[in-house]
C-alpha positions as CSV (number, residue, x, y, z in Angstrom):
1,M,7.6,26.8,-12.5
2,D,4.5,27.9,-10.6
3,T,1.2,25.9,-10.4
4,T,-0.5,27.7,-13.3
5,Q,2.5,27.2,-15.6
6,L,2.8,23.5,-14.6
7,N,-0.9,22.9,-15.2
8,D,-0.8,24.6,-18.6
9,R,2.2,22.5,-19.6
10,L,0.5,19.3,-18.5
11,R,-2.6,20.2,-20.5
12,D,-0.5,20.7,-23.6
13,I,1.3,17.4,-23.1
14,F,-1.9,15.6,-22.6
15,R,-3.7,17.1,-25.6
16,A,-0.8,16.3,-27.9
17,M,-1.1,12.6,-27.0
18,P,-3.2,10.1,-29.1
19,K,-6.3,9.2,-27.1
20,A,-6.9,5.6,-26.1
21,V,-10.1,3.7,-26.6
22,A,-11.1,2.5,-23.1
23,G,-14.1,0.4,-22.6
24,G,-15.7,1.7,-25.7
25,S,-15.2,5.4,-24.9
26,T,-12.6,7.8,-26.4
27,G,-10.8,10.7,-24.9
28,W,-8.8,8.7,-22.3
29,V,-5.0,8.2,-22.0
30,N,-3.2,5.3,-20.4
31,L,-1.6,6.7,-17.2
32,A,1.6,4.8,-18.0
33,N,1.9,6.4,-21.4
34,F,1.3,9.8,-19.9
35,G,4.2,9.0,-17.5
36,K,6.5,8.4,-20.5
37,E,5.5,11.7,-22.0
38,L,6.4,13.5,-18.7
39,I,9.8,11.9,-18.8
40,S,10.4,12.9,-22.4
41,N,9.4,16.5,-21.4
42,D,11.8,16.6,-18.4
43,I,9.0,16.7,-15.8
44,D,10.2,14.8,-12.7
45,F,7.4,14.4,-10.2
46,H,9.9,12.9,-7.7
47,V,11.5,16.3,-7.1
48,M,8.0,17.7,-6.3
49,G,7.7,15.3,-3.4
50,F,5.8,12.3,-4.9
51,A,7.0,8.7,-4.9
52,K,4.7,7.5,-7.6
53,L,3.2,8.8,-10.8
54,R,-0.4,8.2,-9.7
55,E,0.1,10.1,-6.5
56,F,1.3,13.1,-8.5
57,V,-1.6,13.0,-10.9
58,E,-4.2,12.6,-8.1
59,S,-2.8,15.7,-6.4
60,L,-3.7,17.8,-9.4
61,D,-7.0,19.3,-10.0
62,L,-6.7,18.6,-13.7
63,F,-7.6,15.0,-14.4
64,E,-10.3,12.4,-13.9
65,I,-8.8,8.9,-13.1
66,Y,-10.5,5.6,-13.8
67,K,-9.4,2.1,-13.0
68,D,-10.0,-0.6,-15.6
69,I,-10.5,-3.8,-13.6
70,T,-11.5,-6.1,-16.4
71,N,-7.9,-7.6,-16.5
72,A,-6.0,-9.4,-13.8
73,L,-4.0,-6.3,-13.2
74,P,-5.9,-3.0,-13.2
75,V,-4.9,-0.4,-15.8
76,Y,-5.4,3.3,-15.0
77,Y,-6.6,5.9,-17.5
78,I,-6.9,9.7,-17.2
79,R,-8.6,12.5,-19.0
80,L,-8.8,16.3,-18.5
81,K,-11.7,17.4,-16.4
82,D,-12.1,20.3,-18.9
83,D,-12.6,17.9,-21.8
84,G,-14.7,15.3,-20.0
85,G,-18.2,14.7,-21.3
86,R,-21.0,12.7,-19.7
87,E,-19.9,9.4,-21.3
88,M,-17.9,7.1,-19.0
89,P,-16.1,3.9,-19.8
90,F,-18.5,1.0,-18.9
91,N,-15.7,-1.2,-17.6
92,M,-14.2,1.3,-15.3
93,R,-15.1,2.6,-11.9
94,G,-14.1,5.9,-10.2
95,R,-11.2,5.7,-7.8
96,K,-11.6,6.7,-4.2
97,L,-8.8,8.0,-2.1
98,N,-6.1,5.4,-1.7
99,P,-4.8,5.1,1.8
100,A,-1.2,5.2,0.5
101,N,-1.8,8.6,-1.0
102,V,-3.3,10.4,2.1
103,L,0.1,11.6,3.4
104,T,1.4,13.0,0.1
105,G,-1.9,14.6,-0.5
106,W,-1.8,16.3,2.8
107,A,1.8,17.5,2.9
108,F,4.7,18.3,0.6
109,L,7.5,15.9,1.6
110,G,10.3,17.4,-0.5
111,H,12.5,15.1,-2.6
112,Y,10.9,11.8,-1.8
113,P,14.0,9.5,-1.9
114,S,15.9,12.0,0.3
115,M,13.0,12.2,2.8
116,I,12.9,8.4,3.2
117,E,16.7,8.3,3.5
118,T,16.5,10.9,6.3
119,L,14.0,8.9,8.3
120,K,15.9,5.6,7.8
121,N,19.1,7.2,9.1
122,L,17.4,8.6,12.2
123,A,15.4,5.4,13.1
124,L,16.7,2.3,14.9
125,E,18.5,0.2,12.4
126,E,16.5,-2.5,10.7
127,E,16.0,-4.0,7.2
128,W,13.8,-1.7,5.1
129,S,14.4,-3.3,1.7
130,F,14.0,-6.7,0.2
131,G,17.5,-6.9,-1.2
132,E,17.0,-5.9,-4.8
133,D,14.3,-3.3,-4.9
134,G,13.7,-1.2,-8.0
135,G,12.0,2.1,-8.1
136,E,10.9,3.3,-4.7
137,P,13.7,3.5,-2.1
138,Y,13.3,1.4,1.1
139,P,9.8,0.2,0.1
140,I,9.1,-1.3,3.6
141,L,9.7,2.1,5.3
142,S,7.9,4.0,2.6
143,N,4.9,1.8,3.0
144,Y,5.2,2.1,6.8
145,I,5.1,5.9,6.9
146,K,2.3,6.3,4.4
147,Y,-0.1,3.8,6.1
148,T,0.9,4.9,9.6
149,F,-0.3,8.4,8.7
150,Y,-3.5,7.0,7.3
151,K,-4.2,5.0,10.5
152,L,-3.5,8.2,12.6
153,Q,-6.1,10.0,10.5
154,R,-8.6,7.3,11.0
155,E,-8.2,7.5,14.7
156,G,-9.1,11.2,14.4
157,N,-7.0,12.6,17.3
158,K,-3.4,11.7,16.6
159,V,-2.2,14.6,14.4
160,F,-1.7,17.7,16.5
161,V,-1.9,21.3,15.1
162,T,-1.0,24.4,17.0
163,E,-3.8,26.8,17.9
164,D,-2.5,29.4,15.4
165,G,-2.5,26.7,12.6
166,E,1.2,27.2,11.9
167,Y,2.7,23.8,12.8
168,A,1.5,20.2,12.8
169,V,3.1,17.0,14.2
170,F,2.5,13.3,14.3
171,N,4.2,10.4,16.1
172,T,5.8,8.1,13.5
173,G,5.8,5.1,15.8
174,L,9.5,4.7,15.1
175,V,12.3,5.2,17.6
176,D,16.0,6.1,17.4
177,R,18.9,3.9,18.7
178,R,18.1,5.2,22.3
179,Y,14.4,4.1,21.8
180,L,13.3,7.8,21.9
181,P,10.2,8.4,19.7
182,I,10.6,10.0,16.3
183,Y,8.1,12.8,15.3
184,A,7.3,14.3,11.9
185,L,7.1,18.1,12.1
186,F,5.2,20.1,9.5
187,R,4.7,23.8,8.9
188,K,1.9,25.6,7.1
189,N,2.7,26.0,3.4
190,R,2.7,29.5,1.9
191,R,4.3,28.7,-1.5
192,E,2.0,29.0,-4.5
193,D,3.9,26.3,-6.4
194,I,3.1,23.7,-3.8
195,R,-0.5,22.4,-3.6
196,Q,-0.5,20.7,-0.3
197,K,-1.6,22.5,2.9
198,W,1.6,21.5,4.8
199,Y,5.2,20.9,4.1
200,L,7.6,18.6,6.0
201,V,10.1,20.5,8.2
202,N,11.9,17.4,9.3
203,Y,11.8,14.2,11.3
204,C,13.1,14.9,14.8
205,I,13.6,13.8,18.5
206,E,11.9,16.0,21.1
207,G,14.3,18.8,22.2
208,E,17.1,17.9,19.8
209,E,18.4,20.0,17.0
210,R,16.4,22.8,15.4
211,A,13.2,20.8,14.6
212,G,13.2,19.1,17.9
213,K,13.5,22.4,19.8
214,T,10.7,23.9,17.6
215,L,8.6,20.9,18.7
216,V,9.1,21.8,22.4
217,S,8.4,25.5,21.8
218,Q,5.2,25.0,19.8
219,F,3.5,22.0,21.5
220,S,2.7,21.6,25.2
221,K,2.2,17.9,24.7
222,L,2.9,15.5,21.9
223,P,0.7,12.9,20.1
224,A,0.8,9.2,20.8
225,P,1.6,6.6,18.2
226,A,-1.0,4.8,16.2
227,R,-3.0,2.2,18.1
228,Y,-3.8,-1.0,16.3
229,F,-5.4,-3.3,18.8
230,D,-7.3,-3.0,22.1
231,S,-6.8,-6.5,23.4
232,V,-4.0,-9.0,23.4
233,A,-6.7,-11.4,22.0
234,D,-6.5,-9.5,18.7
235,M,-2.9,-10.6,18.4
236,V,-3.4,-14.3,18.9
237,Y,-5.2,-17.0,16.8
238,D,-7.7,-18.8,19.0
239,T,-7.3,-22.4,18.0
240,R,-10.5,-23.3,19.9
241,A,-12.4,-21.7,17.0
242,G,-11.1,-24.3,14.6
243,K,-9.9,-24.0,11.1
244,P,-10.7,-20.9,9.0
245,V,-13.3,-21.1,6.3
246,L,-11.6,-20.3,3.1
247,D,-12.7,-18.3,0.1
248,I,-11.3,-21.0,-2.3
249,E,-12.5,-19.3,-5.5
250,H,-10.9,-16.0,-4.6
251,I,-7.6,-17.6,-3.4
252,I,-6.8,-20.1,-6.1
253,V,-8.5,-18.5,-9.1
254,E,-8.9,-14.7,-8.6
255,R,-5.6,-14.4,-6.8
256,V,-3.7,-17.1,-8.6
257,D,-1.1,-14.5,-9.5
258,R,0.0,-14.4,-5.8
259,L,0.6,-18.1,-5.7
260,P,4.2,-19.5,-6.3
261,D,5.0,-20.5,-9.8
262,G,6.1,-23.9,-8.6
263,F,2.7,-24.6,-7.1
264,I,1.0,-23.7,-10.4
265,R,3.4,-25.9,-12.4
266,R,2.7,-28.9,-10.1
267,N,-1.1,-28.4,-10.5
268,A,-1.2,-27.1,-14.0
269,P,-4.5,-27.3,-15.9
270,A,-4.6,-29.8,-18.7
271,G,-3.3,-28.3,-21.9
272,F,-2.1,-25.0,-20.3
273,E,1.5,-24.0,-20.9
274,V,2.9,-22.7,-17.5
275,R,5.5,-20.0,-18.1
276,S,7.6,-17.9,-15.8
277,T,6.2,-14.3,-15.4
278,A,9.6,-12.9,-14.3
279,G,10.3,-11.3,-17.7
280,M,6.7,-10.2,-18.5
281,D,5.5,-6.7,-18.4
282,A,2.2,-5.8,-16.7
283,D,0.1,-6.2,-19.8
284,E,1.6,-9.6,-20.6
285,R,1.0,-10.8,-17.1
286,A,-2.6,-9.7,-17.3
287,V,-3.2,-11.7,-20.4
288,Y,-1.3,-14.7,-19.0
289,Y,-3.2,-14.8,-15.7
290,D,-6.6,-14.3,-17.4
291,A,-5.9,-17.4,-19.5
292,L,-4.7,-19.3,-16.4
293,R,-7.9,-18.4,-14.5
294,D,-10.1,-19.7,-17.3
295,A,-8.1,-22.9,-17.6
296,I,-8.4,-23.6,-13.8
297,R,-12.1,-23.1,-13.9
298,D,-12.4,-25.4,-16.9
299,D,-10.3,-28.2,-15.3
300,M,-12.1,-29.3,-12.2
301,E,-9.4,-31.9,-11.4
302,C,-6.9,-29.1,-11.3
303,Y,-9.2,-27.0,-9.2
304,R,-9.8,-29.7,-6.7
305,N,-6.1,-30.5,-6.5
306,M,-5.2,-26.9,-5.8
307,A,-8.0,-26.6,-3.2
308,A,-6.9,-29.8,-1.5
309,R,-3.3,-28.7,-1.2
310,L,-4.4,-25.4,0.2
311,E,-6.5,-27.2,2.9
312,E,-3.6,-29.5,3.7
313,A,-1.3,-26.6,4.1
314,L,-3.8,-24.9,6.4
315,V,-4.0,-28.0,8.6
316,L,-0.2,-28.0,9.0
317,S,-0.3,-24.3,9.9
318,L,-2.9,-24.8,12.6
319,R,-0.7,-27.5,14.2
320,R,2.2,-25.0,14.1
321,I,0.1,-22.4,15.7
322,K,-0.9,-24.8,18.5
323,W,2.8,-25.5,19.0
324,N,3.7,-21.8,19.0
325,Y,1.0,-19.2,19.2
326,R,3.4,-16.6,17.7
327,T,3.2,-18.3,14.4
328,A,0.1,-16.2,13.6
329,V,1.4,-12.7,12.8
330,P,-0.9,-9.7,13.5
331,V,-1.5,-7.4,10.5
332,Y,-3.3,-4.2,9.9
333,Y,-5.9,-4.1,7.0
334,P,-6.0,-0.4,6.1
335,A,-9.0,-0.6,3.7
336,K,-11.2,-2.0,6.6
337,D,-9.3,-0.3,9.4
338,R,-9.1,-3.5,11.3
339,M,-6.7,-6.2,12.6
340,C,-6.3,-9.5,10.9
341,L,-3.8,-12.3,11.2
342,L,-1.3,-13.8,8.8
343,I,-0.9,-17.6,8.7
344,P,2.0,-19.3,6.9
345,L,1.2,-21.5,3.9
346,C,3.6,-24.2,2.8
347,L,2.2,-25.1,-0.6
348,L,5.2,-26.8,-2.2
349,K,7.2,-28.3,0.7
350,D,6.1,-28.7,4.3
351,S,9.3,-27.1,5.4
352,V,9.2,-24.0,3.2
353,V,6.7,-21.1,3.6
354,D,5.8,-19.6,0.2
355,A,2.7,-17.6,0.8
356,A,0.6,-16.1,3.7
357,L,-3.1,-16.5,4.3
358,V,-5.0,-13.4,5.7
359,V,-7.6,-14.4,8.2
360,S,-10.1,-12.3,10.2
361,R,-12.3,-13.2,13.1
362,T,-16.0,-12.9,12.5
363,Q,-18.9,-11.9,14.8
364,S,-19.7,-15.6,15.4
365,G,-16.2,-16.2,16.7
366,R,-15.1,-18.3,13.7
367,Y,-12.3,-17.3,11.3
368,Q,-12.7,-16.3,7.7
369,G,-9.8,-16.9,5.3
370,E,-10.0,-13.6,3.3
371,T,-7.2,-13.7,0.7
372,V,-3.5,-14.7,0.2
373,Y,-0.5,-12.4,0.2
374,S,3.0,-12.9,-1.3
375,L,5.6,-12.9,1.5
376,D,7.0,-9.4,0.7
377,W,3.5,-7.8,0.9
378,A,2.8,-9.8,4.1
379,Y,5.9,-8.4,5.7
380,K,5.0,-4.8,4.7
381,C,1.6,-5.1,6.2
382,A,2.8,-6.7,9.4
383,R,5.5,-4.1,9.9
384,L,2.8,-1.5,10.3
385,V,1.9,-3.0,13.6
386,Y,5.2,-3.8,15.2
387,H,8.8,-4.8,14.5
388,V,8.3,-8.2,13.0
389,D,9.9,-11.0,15.1
390,S,8.7,-14.2,13.3
391,D,10.4,-17.5,12.5
392,W,8.8,-17.6,9.1
393,L,8.0,-14.0,8.0
394,K,11.3,-12.3,7.4
395,V,12.8,-9.7,5.0
396,G,13.8,-11.5,1.9
397,R,13.8,-11.1,-1.8
398,P,10.4,-10.7,-3.4
399,S,9.2,-13.7,-5.4
400,D,9.9,-13.8,-9.1
401,G,7.1,-12.4,-11.2
402,D,5.3,-11.0,-8.2
403,A,2.7,-8.7,-9.5
404,D,1.7,-7.2,-6.2
405,D,4.7,-5.0,-5.8
406,A,4.7,-3.5,-9.3
407,D,5.2,0.3,-9.3
408,D,3.7,2.8,-11.6
409,D,7.0,4.8,-11.4
410,D,8.3,2.4,-14.0
411,V,5.6,3.8,-16.3
412,S,3.9,0.5,-16.6
413,P,0.2,-0.1,-15.6
414,E,-0.1,-0.5,-11.9
415,S,-1.0,-3.8,-10.3
416,S,-3.4,-4.5,-7.6
417,D,-2.6,-3.5,-4.0
418,P,-3.3,-6.4,-1.6
419,Q,-3.9,-3.8,1.1
420,D,-7.0,-2.6,-0.9
421,D,-8.0,-6.2,-1.7
422,G,-11.6,-6.3,-2.6
423,F,-12.6,-3.4,-0.5
424,D,-13.7,0.1,-1.3
425,V,-11.7,2.7,0.6
426,D,-13.7,5.2,2.6
427,D,-13.0,8.8,1.8
428,I,-11.6,10.7,4.7
429,D,-11.2,14.4,5.1
430,I,-7.4,15.0,5.2
431,D,-7.9,18.6,6.3
432,N,-10.2,17.8,9.2
433,I,-7.6,17.9,12.0
434,L,-8.3,19.6,15.2
435,P,-5.9,22.1,16.9
436,E,-3.9,20.9,19.9
437,E,-6.1,22.6,22.4
438,N,-8.9,20.1,21.7
439,F,-6.9,17.2,23.2
């Protein structure tokens, strides 16, 4: 099926669907429902090189995409550009390019699960899963390669292209069992049924096997890995600056869905029935957490108790950092293209870490507590910078009912991405890559 045939088929599927009422406007379809229709019509976006439904839709020049952020978990809607009028949903905002989608928009990666498996098998062995992951294979590695490419693009000189524009390459930042760097080799796409400018030839070691030998023959020098920090000071929490100033409202109210269930039960608002979110779908979680937020705001005793426990946990963490400076874990914040630090939070028991606080150093030298991460997302973000060697941040099972790691491949509305927490993502030109001769 070529591009024209695929587009025509997608238009027919979309136009046959009942249109949702979104924010008072008609003509929109819930992205999750559209995904179900693709499945029933035997259209598999995975075999086209996409890990997620939204990545596939964003790669098309067919749809407008809007993000409804009025609920705890955002819901995505689409409509055909051909059918779009001037009316726009009042409770939606246009979506800018997501950092996680830059790589799949730039290059065709083949069958996505197979691509990730190939990279995993070549790289030095480590844990790339949380134990029982559904949907995307090896989610830590998948997250790593997507955001690594995004960082390389932000640096502006780390993706090399041959002078004739035939090949491209970037350094994955990973190594094999001999600690030799692994490169991703691409070739210019000439197939009409593939939209991306490039396609992945293979991951390779310089000079080895067919792809590695092509690397040597086409590139006089090879690109360096992504650079995340310029000073060792960026990797260490300076305890002389004192305790971070916390955005309490954001952490305990707006991001209450990232706090452990046990912590919520212990500090439950008066009259609120605390329930496990493990068996809820995305819509049910959205309604539940909206009600919980309102209940916390209405019960100031509950609000103060949660805030006090958060402050107590932070004091304990700072003592831990003074004892061992490696307690604070460096993390890359893609949406702001900057380094932050992760600090462990023991909210239930002083001996058990159950969340991570993201802190950044401000111009004044003081630290700002930005947001809170679940431990699985904290690990994903930290792994971008280096192989995580921490006594508290380790690969483990994601917490029950964790909304942050929801995947739109299960054709349910997608949750918020902590790596895009509260920030607008700057658009970048994914085709603006200079040929090798410019380096």
